[in-house]
């Protein structure tokens, strides 16, 4: 008896600390409880019968997660007010069983007005009753296999609810993934209107603190995916419980928690959970064994995560490189882009694996790799060439739009896959019917930006097909899209009459100018320049009235080394001009004037006294960056090629100086390089200069 009495008092002391101030809660639809704190002096543990067994107390107290007063009903529809006791820490929580039909605990009212639990039955009788009424536990997998709709799952819950309730939410999301979009929308409407849905939400909230942590995460993820509003108290309560129990997170839970954070929209509770997740990852990163889990965690960690944490995850990934599968290597690009961390070692090693296993690589994987390379500014020529060659080798099996999408991604990277672009041009010429409005605009932009068509054998056929296809959409095309298309033709030095005539109409120009988009104004100015400088016989007399553009600014850090080399080579700064602004809003870095024989540079002071016949050519020196060329080549991109063409038309001979190459040269080598360029023996006329091959 002494042992039993001691056990009773020990349990009494423990439970007295577990029962906080009571709460008055209003129940809304979706089982959402909005707590309102009210203070009460009564305690459910007071005045228990001194002879009551401690085991009876424990079994009774954990019959449900909340203990309600007997004078209040618990409703699943409408609104009711109830007073509940919340148990913060539960003993034997994992063994709990919830019966929806026993949400109210039977109580008797004593003379002093307090509640006294009616537990005057034998333990053996209770055990028999529990065994008779307890439904068989059913897994989410079995539910998803036996049920064909979300309503079927809710029907199964209403007939025989089992613990944990997360299985029902997980099963509903599993079923929803199998449905089409229209079916999914219809089933979700039925789910929200189902009479058992509110009750399931109530059960979920009551069980949140006692179910296994992984089930809590599964249910939260399923709720978000099922479209339950994130700002509801149901979802926010689960978020808070997830925060409180985050120390229970193991490796499996880390993966699920990552998916939860990725699926949810930003809010205060999500932000707090994200911060806790980062702390947890920082503590457990070296314990993660599964490579897939590591990558999921890295992807979820966020772009604004501390750089120390990113480097720690990078080191962990480098340690696991030998265990990377092909899929892990393909997925690593997207992971690093998601956390905005450019690890060259990881990217280089994964690129080798991707190239070694390129055959059979899905389009989605290639798109993710190329998009991630752009985000990370990772330019691996071998990787890009390998992907382009694979698509070109299997060209016949790819649909038109898929190849175009790959080309668009290559253009974003500045990479020009010559063989693939030639094959695509050939397909367009052979099958122009495959072009729609979106394809026309994307194709024109890609080919003009990469300056691809200048030396192709079927250049004229390709441009004619594209112009004809665009003409067919002139009655439906918007003014901005028409401007984009015509600007692309200008970059390619091609001027189809019908699109130009429609664009140059006064109402179209007025609409473009009133859009307050400076890009439109800039493109209209370039169009006007092309009409004046290029060979546009039928459009020469057209004059556009356009607002003035701001003057093109010179580089913030002019190439001092080039100026020093020119000064040393030409005999002082009096023989060349810096930062010269030309008509049509063009700017050149250095201007040099030479005599007729091109073997002597004229001082600027002598230019005014020299007759025009003694000056054969002006020399324009342009200091250009890598981005002005196609990646890994000396092939100028669209705008640079057009600028060189226009400078030639204005009487200049263009010399390109690559900034990154000039910085590497010693002074003597730099002088020799520019001397060779300036005093070239080739005296070609302006019209014969092939600007694209410079």
Coordinates of N, CA and C in Angstrom, one line a residue, residues 287-490:
X287 N 26.0 14.3 -39.5 CA 25.3 13.1 -39.2 C 24.4 12.6 -40.3
X288 N 24.2 13.4 -41.3 CA 23.4 13.1 -42.5 C 24.1 12.0 -43.3
X289 N 23.4 10.9 -43.5 CA 24.1 9.8 -44.3 C 23.5 9.7 -45.7
X290 N 22.3 10.0 -45.9 CA 21.7 9.8 -47.2 C 22.0 11.0 -48.1
X291 N 22.5 10.8 -49.3 CA 22.9 11.9 -50.2 C 21.6 12.7 -50.6
X292 N 20.6 12.0 -50.9 CA 19.3 12.7 -51.3 C 18.8 13.6 -50.2
X293 N 18.9 13.1 -49.0 CA 18.4 14.0 -47.9 C 19.3 15.2 -47.8
X294 N 20.6 15.0 -47.9 CA 21.6 16.1 -47.9 C 21.2 17.2 -49.0
X295 N 20.9 16.7 -50.2 CA 20.6 17.7 -51.2 C 19.3 18.4 -51.0
X296 N 18.3 17.7 -50.5 CA 17.0 18.3 -50.1 C 17.2 19.4 -49.1
X297 N 18.0 19.1 -48.1 CA 18.3 20.1 -47.0 C 19.0 21.3 -47.6
X298 N 20.0 21.0 -48.5 CA 20.8 22.1 -49.1 C 19.9 23.0 -49.9
X299 N 19.0 22.4 -50.6 CA 18.0 23.2 -51.5 C 17.1 24.1 -50.7
X300 N 16.8 23.6 -49.5 CA 15.8 24.3 -48.6 C 16.4 25.3 -47.7
X301 N 17.7 25.3 -47.6 CA 18.4 26.2 -46.6 C 18.2 27.6 -46.9
X302 N 18.0 28.0 -48.2 CA 17.7 29.4 -48.6 C 18.9 30.1 -49.1
X303 N 18.7 31.1 -49.9 CA 19.8 31.9 -50.5 C 20.4 32.8 -49.5
X304 N 19.6 33.2 -48.4 CA 20.1 34.2 -47.5 C 20.7 33.5 -46.2
X305 N 20.9 32.2 -46.3 CA 21.5 31.5 -45.2 C 22.9 32.0 -45.0
X306 N 23.5 31.8 -43.7 CA 24.8 32.3 -43.5 C 25.8 31.6 -44.3
X307 N 26.8 32.3 -44.8 CA 27.8 31.7 -45.7 C 28.6 30.6 -45.0
X308 N 28.7 30.6 -43.7 CA 29.4 29.6 -43.0 C 28.7 28.3 -43.1
X309 N 27.3 28.4 -43.0 CA 26.5 27.2 -43.1 C 26.5 26.6 -44.5
X310 N 26.5 27.5 -45.5 CA 26.6 27.0 -46.9 C 28.0 26.3 -47.1
X311 N 29.0 26.8 -46.6 CA 30.3 26.2 -46.8 C 30.4 24.8 -46.1
X312 N 29.8 24.8 -44.9 CA 29.7 23.5 -44.2 C 29.0 22.4 -45.0
X313 N 27.9 22.8 -45.6 CA 27.1 21.9 -46.4 C 27.9 21.5 -47.7
X314 N 28.6 22.5 -48.2 CA 29.5 22.2 -49.4 C 30.5 21.2 -49.0
X315 N 31.2 21.3 -47.9 CA 32.2 20.4 -47.5 C 31.6 19.0 -47.3
X316 N 30.4 18.9 -46.7 CA 29.7 17.7 -46.5 C 29.5 17.0 -47.9
X317 N 29.0 17.8 -48.8 CA 28.7 17.3 -50.2 C 30.0 16.8 -50.9
X318 N 31.1 17.5 -50.7 CA 32.4 17.1 -51.3 C 32.9 15.8 -50.7
X319 N 32.6 15.6 -49.4 CA 33.0 14.3 -48.7 C 32.2 13.1 -49.3
X320 N 31.0 13.4 -49.8 CA 30.1 12.4 -50.3 C 30.2 12.2 -51.8
X321 N 31.1 12.9 -52.4 CA 31.2 12.8 -53.9 C 31.3 11.4 -54.4
X322 N 32.0 10.6 -53.8 CA 32.2 9.2 -54.2 C 30.9 8.4 -54.2
X323 N 29.9 8.8 -53.4 CA 28.7 8.1 -53.3 C 27.6 8.7 -54.2
X324 N 27.9 9.8 -54.9 CA 26.9 10.4 -55.8 C 26.5 9.5 -56.9
X325 N 25.2 9.3 -57.1 CA 24.7 8.6 -58.3 C 24.6 9.6 -59.4
X326 N 24.3 9.1 -60.6 CA 24.1 10.0 -61.8 C 23.0 11.1 -61.5
X327 N 21.9 10.6 -60.9 CA 20.8 11.5 -60.6 C 21.3 12.6 -59.5
X328 N 22.1 12.2 -58.5 CA 22.6 13.1 -57.6 C 23.4 14.2 -58.2
X329 N 24.3 13.8 -59.2 CA 25.1 14.7 -59.9 C 24.3 15.7 -60.7
X330 N 23.3 15.2 -61.4 CA 22.4 16.0 -62.2 C 21.6 17.0 -61.4
X331 N 21.2 16.5 -60.2 CA 20.4 17.4 -59.3 C 21.2 18.4 -58.6
X332 N 22.5 18.3 -58.5 CA 23.4 19.1 -57.7 C 23.4 20.6 -58.3
X333 N 23.2 20.7 -59.6 CA 23.2 22.1 -60.2 C 22.0 22.9 -59.6
X334 N 20.9 22.3 -59.6 CA 19.7 22.9 -59.1 C 19.8 23.2 -57.6
X335 N 20.4 22.3 -56.9 CA 20.6 22.5 -55.4 C 21.5 23.7 -55.1
X336 N 22.6 23.8 -55.8 CA 23.5 24.9 -55.6 C 22.9 26.3 -56.0
X337 N 22.1 26.2 -57.1 CA 21.4 27.4 -57.5 C 20.4 27.9 -56.5
X338 N 19.7 26.9 -55.9 CA 18.6 27.2 -54.9 C 19.2 27.9 -53.7
X339 N 20.4 27.5 -53.3 CA 21.1 28.1 -52.1 C 22.1 29.2 -52.5
X340 N 22.1 29.5 -53.8 CA 22.9 30.6 -54.4 C 24.4 30.5 -53.9
X341 N 24.9 29.3 -54.1 CA 26.3 29.0 -53.7 C 27.1 28.4 -54.8
X342 N 28.1 29.1 -55.3 CA 28.8 28.7 -56.5 C 30.1 27.9 -56.1
X343 N 29.9 26.6 -56.0 CA 31.0 25.7 -55.7 C 31.6 25.2 -57.0
X344 N 32.7 25.7 -57.4 CA 33.3 25.3 -58.7 C 33.7 23.8 -58.7
X345 N 34.3 23.4 -57.5 CA 34.7 22.0 -57.4 C 33.5 21.0 -57.6
X346 N 32.4 21.3 -56.9 CA 31.2 20.4 -57.0 C 30.7 20.5 -58.5
X347 N 30.6 21.7 -59.0 CA 30.0 21.9 -60.4 C 30.9 21.1 -61.4
X348 N 32.2 21.3 -61.3 CA 33.1 20.6 -62.3 C 33.0 19.1 -62.2
X349 N 33.0 18.6 -61.0 CA 32.9 17.1 -60.8 C 31.6 16.6 -61.3
X350 N 30.5 17.3 -61.0 CA 29.2 16.9 -61.4 C 29.0 17.0 -63.0
X351 N 29.7 18.0 -63.5 CA 29.6 18.2 -65.0 C 30.2 17.0 -65.7
X352 N 31.3 16.4 -65.2 CA 32.0 15.3 -65.8 C 31.0 14.1 -65.7
X353 N 30.3 13.9 -64.6 CA 29.4 12.8 -64.5 C 28.2 12.9 -65.5
X354 N 27.7 14.2 -65.6 CA 26.6 14.4 -66.6 C 27.0 14.1 -68.0
X355 N 28.2 14.6 -68.4 CA 28.7 14.3 -69.7 C 29.0 12.8 -70.0
X356 N 29.4 12.1 -69.0 CA 29.7 10.7 -69.2 C 28.4 9.9 -69.3
X357 N 27.3 10.5 -68.8 CA 26.0 9.8 -68.8 C 24.9 10.6 -69.6
X358 N 25.4 11.3 -70.6 CA 24.5 12.2 -71.3 C 23.4 11.5 -72.1
X359 N 23.6 10.3 -72.6 CA 22.7 9.6 -73.4 C 21.4 9.2 -72.5
X360 N 20.3 9.6 -73.0 CA 19.1 9.3 -72.3 C 18.7 10.4 -71.3
X361 N 19.5 11.5 -71.2 CA 19.2 12.5 -70.2 C 17.9 13.2 -70.6
X362 N 16.9 13.3 -69.6 CA 15.6 13.9 -69.9 C 15.8 15.4 -70.2
X363 N 14.8 15.9 -70.9 CA 14.8 17.3 -71.2 C 14.7 18.2 -69.9
X364 N 13.9 17.7 -68.9 CA 13.7 18.5 -67.7 C 15.1 18.6 -67.0
X365 N 15.9 17.6 -67.0 CA 17.2 17.6 -66.3 C 18.1 18.6 -67.0
X366 N 18.1 18.6 -68.4 CA 18.9 19.5 -69.1 C 18.5 21.0 -68.9
X367 N 17.2 21.2 -68.8 CA 16.7 22.5 -68.6 C 17.1 23.0 -67.2
X368 N 17.0 22.2 -66.2 CA 17.4 22.6 -64.9 C 18.9 22.9 -64.8
X369 N 19.7 22.1 -65.5 CA 21.2 22.3 -65.5 C 21.5 23.6 -66.1
X370 N 21.0 23.9 -67.3 CA 21.3 25.1 -68.0 C 20.8 26.4 -67.3
X371 N 19.6 26.3 -66.7 CA 19.0 27.4 -65.9 C 19.9 27.6 -64.7
X372 N 20.3 26.6 -64.0 CA 21.1 26.7 -62.8 C 22.5 27.3 -63.2
X373 N 23.1 26.9 -64.3 CA 24.4 27.5 -64.7 C 24.2 29.0 -65.0
X374 N 23.1 29.4 -65.5 CA 22.9 30.8 -65.7 C 22.8 31.6 -64.4
X375 N 22.0 31.0 -63.4 CA 21.9 31.6 -62.1 C 23.2 31.7 -61.4
X376 N 24.0 30.7 -61.5 CA 25.3 30.6 -60.8 C 26.4 31.3 -61.6
X377 N 26.1 31.7 -62.8 CA 27.2 32.3 -63.7 C 28.3 31.3 -63.9
X378 N 27.9 30.1 -64.1 CA 28.9 29.0 -64.3 C 29.0 28.7 -65.8
X379 N 30.1 28.9 -66.4 CA 30.3 28.8 -67.8 C 31.3 27.7 -68.1
X380 N 30.7 26.5 -68.4 CA 31.5 25.3 -68.7 C 31.3 24.9 -70.1
X381 N 32.3 25.3 -71.0 CA 32.1 25.1 -72.4 C 32.0 23.6 -72.8
X382 N 32.7 22.8 -72.1 CA 32.6 21.3 -72.4 C 31.2 20.8 -72.1
X383 N 30.7 21.3 -71.0 CA 29.3 20.9 -70.6 C 28.3 21.3 -71.6
X384 N 28.4 22.6 -72.0 CA 27.4 23.1 -73.0 C 27.6 22.5 -74.4
X385 N 28.8 22.3 -74.8 CA 29.0 21.6 -76.1 C 28.5 20.2 -76.0
X386 N 28.7 19.5 -74.9 CA 28.2 18.1 -74.8 C 26.7 18.0 -74.9
X387 N 26.0 18.9 -74.2 CA 24.6 19.0 -74.2 C 24.1 19.3 -75.6
X388 N 24.7 20.3 -76.3 CA 24.3 20.7 -77.6 C 24.5 19.6 -78.6
X389 N 25.7 19.0 -78.5 CA 26.0 17.9 -79.5 C 25.0 16.7 -79.3
X390 N 24.6 16.4 -78.0 CA 23.7 15.3 -77.8 C 22.3 15.6 -78.4
X391 N 21.8 16.9 -78.2 CA 20.6 17.2 -78.8 C 20.6 17.2 -80.4
X392 N 21.8 17.7 -80.9 CA 22.0 17.6 -82.4 C 22.0 16.2 -82.9
X393 N 22.7 15.3 -82.2 CA 22.8 13.9 -82.6 C 21.5 13.2 -82.6
X394 N 20.6 13.6 -81.6 CA 19.3 13.0 -81.5 C 18.2 13.9 -82.0
X395 N 18.5 14.8 -82.9 CA 17.6 15.9 -83.3 C 16.2 15.5 -83.8
X396 N 16.2 14.4 -84.5 CA 14.9 13.9 -85.1 C 13.9 13.5 -84.1
X397 N 14.3 13.1 -82.9 CA 13.4 12.6 -81.9 C 12.8 13.8 -81.0
X398 N 13.4 15.0 -81.2 CA 13.0 16.1 -80.3 C 11.9 16.9 -81.0
X399 N 10.9 17.3 -80.3 CA 9.8 18.2 -80.8 C 10.4 19.6 -81.0
X400 N 9.7 20.3 -81.9 CA 10.1 21.7 -82.3 C 10.3 22.6 -81.1
X401 N 9.3 22.6 -80.2 CA 9.3 23.5 -79.1 C 10.4 23.2 -78.1
X402 N 10.7 21.9 -77.9 CA 11.7 21.5 -77.0 C 13.1 21.9 -77.4
X403 N 13.4 21.8 -78.7 CA 14.7 22.3 -79.2 C 14.8 23.8 -79.1
X404 N 13.7 24.5 -79.4 CA 13.7 25.9 -79.3 C 13.9 26.4 -77.8
X405 N 13.3 25.6 -76.9 CA 13.5 26.0 -75.5 C 15.0 25.8 -75.1
X406 N 15.6 24.7 -75.6 CA 17.1 24.5 -75.3 C 17.9 25.7 -75.9
X407 N 17.5 26.1 -77.1 CA 18.3 27.2 -77.8 C 18.1 28.5 -77.0
X408 N 16.9 28.8 -76.4 CA 16.7 30.0 -75.6 C 17.6 30.0 -74.4
X409 N 17.7 28.8 -73.8 CA 18.6 28.7 -72.6 C 20.0 28.9 -73.0
X410 N 20.4 28.4 -74.1 CA 21.8 28.6 -74.6 C 22.0 30.1 -74.8
X411 N 21.0 30.8 -75.4 CA 21.2 32.2 -75.7 C 21.3 33.0 -74.4
X412 N 20.6 32.6 -73.4 CA 20.7 33.3 -72.1 C 22.1 33.1 -71.5
X413 N 22.8 32.0 -71.8 CA 24.1 31.8 -71.4 C 25.2 32.4 -72.3
X414 N 24.7 33.0 -73.5 CA 25.6 33.5 -74.4 C 26.4 32.5 -75.2
X415 N 25.9 31.3 -75.2 CA 26.6 30.2 -75.9 C 25.9 29.9 -77.3
X416 N 26.7 29.8 -78.3 CA 26.2 29.6 -79.7 C 26.5 28.2 -80.2
X417 N 25.5 27.3 -80.1 CA 25.7 25.9 -80.6 C 25.5 25.9 -82.1
X418 N 26.6 26.0 -82.9 CA 26.5 26.2 -84.3 C 25.7 25.1 -85.0
X419 N 26.2 23.9 -84.8 CA 25.5 22.7 -85.4 C 24.1 22.6 -85.1
X420 N 23.7 22.8 -83.9 CA 22.3 22.7 -83.5 C 21.4 23.8 -84.1
X421 N 22.0 25.0 -84.2 CA 21.3 26.1 -84.7 C 21.1 26.0 -86.2
X422 N 22.1 25.4 -86.9 CA 21.9 25.1 -88.3 C 20.8 24.1 -88.6
X423 N 20.8 23.0 -87.8 CA 19.7 22.0 -88.0 C 18.4 22.6 -87.7
X424 N 18.3 23.5 -86.7 CA 17.0 24.1 -86.4 C 16.5 25.1 -87.6
X425 N 17.5 25.8 -88.1 CA 17.1 26.6 -89.3 C 16.6 25.8 -90.4
X426 N 17.3 24.7 -90.7 CA 16.8 23.8 -91.8 C 15.4 23.3 -91.5
X427 N 15.1 22.9 -90.3 CA 13.8 22.4 -90.0 C 12.7 23.6 -90.2
X428 N 13.1 24.8 -89.9 CA 12.1 25.9 -90.1 C 11.9 26.1 -91.6
X429 N 12.9 26.1 -92.3 CA 12.8 26.3 -93.8 C 11.9 25.1 -94.4
X430 N 12.1 23.9 -93.9 CA 11.4 22.8 -94.5 C 9.9 22.7 -93.9
X431 N 9.7 23.2 -92.7 CA 8.4 23.1 -92.2 C 8.0 24.4 -91.5
X432 N 7.7 25.5 -92.3 CA 7.3 26.8 -91.7 C 6.0 26.7 -91.0
X433 N 5.2 25.7 -91.2 CA 3.9 25.6 -90.6 C 4.0 25.4 -89.1
X434 N 5.1 24.9 -88.6 CA 5.3 24.7 -87.2 C 5.5 25.9 -86.4
X435 N 5.6 27.1 -87.0 CA 5.8 28.4 -86.4 C 4.5 29.0 -85.9
X436 N 4.4 29.4 -84.6 CA 3.3 30.2 -84.2 C 3.9 31.5 -83.7
X437 N 3.1 32.4 -83.2 CA 3.5 33.7 -82.8 C 4.7 33.7 -81.8
X438 N 4.5 32.9 -80.8 CA 5.5 32.8 -79.7 C 6.8 32.2 -80.2
X439 N 6.7 31.2 -81.0 CA 7.9 30.6 -81.6 C 8.6 31.6 -82.5
X440 N 7.9 32.4 -83.3 CA 8.5 33.4 -84.2 C 9.3 34.4 -83.4
X441 N 8.7 34.9 -82.3 CA 9.4 35.9 -81.5 C 10.7 35.4 -80.9
X442 N 10.5 34.2 -80.3 CA 11.6 33.5 -79.6 C 12.8 33.2 -80.6
X443 N 12.4 32.7 -81.7 CA 13.5 32.3 -82.7 C 14.2 33.5 -83.2
X444 N 13.5 34.6 -83.5 CA 14.1 35.8 -84.0 C 15.0 36.4 -83.0
X445 N 14.6 36.4 -81.7 CA 15.4 36.9 -80.7 C 16.7 36.1 -80.5
X446 N 16.6 34.8 -80.5 CA 17.7 33.9 -80.3 C 18.8 34.1 -81.4
X447 N 18.3 34.0 -82.6 CA 19.3 34.1 -83.8 C 19.9 35.4 -83.9
X448 N 19.1 36.5 -83.6 CA 19.7 37.9 -83.8 C 20.6 38.2 -82.6
X449 N 20.3 37.7 -81.4 CA 21.2 38.0 -80.3 C 22.5 37.3 -80.4
X450 N 22.5 36.0 -80.9 CA 23.8 35.3 -81.1 C 24.4 35.6 -82.5
X451 N 23.8 36.4 -83.3 CA 24.4 36.8 -84.6 C 24.8 35.6 -85.4
X452 N 23.8 34.7 -85.6 CA 24.1 33.4 -86.2 C 24.0 33.4 -87.7
X453 N 23.1 34.2 -88.3 CA 22.7 33.9 -89.7 C 23.7 34.5 -90.7
X454 N 24.7 35.2 -90.3 CA 25.4 36.0 -91.3 C 26.1 35.2 -92.4
X455 N 26.6 34.0 -92.1 CA 27.4 33.2 -93.1 C 26.7 31.9 -93.4
X456 N 25.4 31.7 -93.0 CA 24.8 30.5 -93.3 C 24.4 30.4 -94.7
X457 N 24.4 29.2 -95.3 CA 24.1 29.0 -96.7 C 22.6 29.3 -97.0
X458 N 21.7 28.9 -96.0 CA 20.3 29.2 -96.3 C 19.8 30.4 -95.5
X459 N 20.7 31.4 -95.4 CA 20.4 32.6 -94.6 C 19.1 33.3 -95.2
X460 N 19.2 33.5 -96.5 CA 18.1 34.3 -97.2 C 16.8 33.5 -97.1
X461 N 16.8 32.2 -97.3 CA 15.6 31.4 -97.2 C 15.0 31.4 -95.7
X462 N 15.9 31.3 -94.8 CA 15.5 31.4 -93.4 C 14.8 32.7 -93.1
X463 N 15.4 33.8 -93.4 CA 14.9 35.2 -93.1 C 13.6 35.4 -93.9
X464 N 13.5 34.9 -95.1 CA 12.2 35.1 -95.8 C 11.1 34.3 -95.2
X465 N 11.4 33.1 -94.8 CA 10.4 32.2 -94.1 C 9.9 32.9 -92.8
X466 N 10.9 33.5 -92.0 CA 10.5 34.1 -90.8 C 9.7 35.4 -91.0
X467 N 10.1 36.2 -92.1 CA 9.3 37.4 -92.4 C 7.9 37.0 -92.9
X468 N 7.8 36.0 -93.7 CA 6.5 35.6 -94.2 C 5.6 35.1 -93.0
X469 N 6.2 34.3 -92.1 CA 5.4 33.8 -91.0 C 5.0 35.0 -90.1
X470 N 5.8 36.0 -89.9 CA 5.5 37.1 -89.1 C 4.4 37.9 -89.8
X471 N 4.4 38.1 -91.1 CA 3.4 38.8 -91.8 C 2.0 38.2 -91.6
X472 N 2.0 36.9 -91.5 CA 0.7 36.2 -91.3 C 0.0 36.6 -90.0
X473 N 0.8 37.1 -89.0 CA 0.2 37.4 -87.7 C 0.1 38.9 -87.5
X474 N 0.3 39.7 -88.5 CA 0.3 41.2 -88.4 C -1.0 41.7 -87.9
X475 N -2.1 41.0 -88.2 CA -3.5 41.5 -87.8 C -3.8 41.2 -86.4
X476 N -3.0 40.4 -85.7 CA -3.2 40.1 -84.3 C -2.1 40.4 -83.4
X477 N -0.9 40.8 -83.9 CA 0.3 41.0 -83.1 C 0.1 42.3 -82.4
X478 N 0.7 42.4 -81.1 CA 0.6 43.6 -80.4 C 1.8 44.6 -80.9
X479 N 1.7 45.8 -80.5 CA 2.7 46.8 -81.0 C 4.1 46.5 -80.4
X480 N 4.1 46.1 -79.1 CA 5.4 45.8 -78.5 C 6.0 44.5 -79.1
X481 N 5.2 43.5 -79.3 CA 5.8 42.3 -80.0 C 6.3 42.6 -81.4
X482 N 5.5 43.4 -82.1 CA 6.0 43.8 -83.5 C 7.3 44.5 -83.4
X483 N 7.5 45.4 -82.4 CA 8.7 46.2 -82.3 C 9.9 45.2 -82.0
X484 N 9.6 44.2 -81.1 CA 10.7 43.3 -80.7 C 11.1 42.5 -82.0
X485 N 10.1 42.1 -82.8 CA 10.4 41.3 -84.0 C 11.2 42.1 -85.0
X486 N 10.8 43.3 -85.2 CA 11.5 44.2 -86.2 C 12.9 44.5 -85.7
X487 N 13.0 44.8 -84.4 CA 14.4 45.0 -83.9 C 15.3 43.8 -84.1
X488 N 14.8 42.6 -84.0 CA 15.6 41.4 -84.2 C 16.0 41.4 -85.7
X489 N 15.1 41.8 -86.6 CA 15.4 41.8 -88.0 C 16.5 42.8 -88.3
X490 N 16.5 44.0 -87.6 CA 17.5 45.0 -87.7 C 18.9 44.5 -87.3

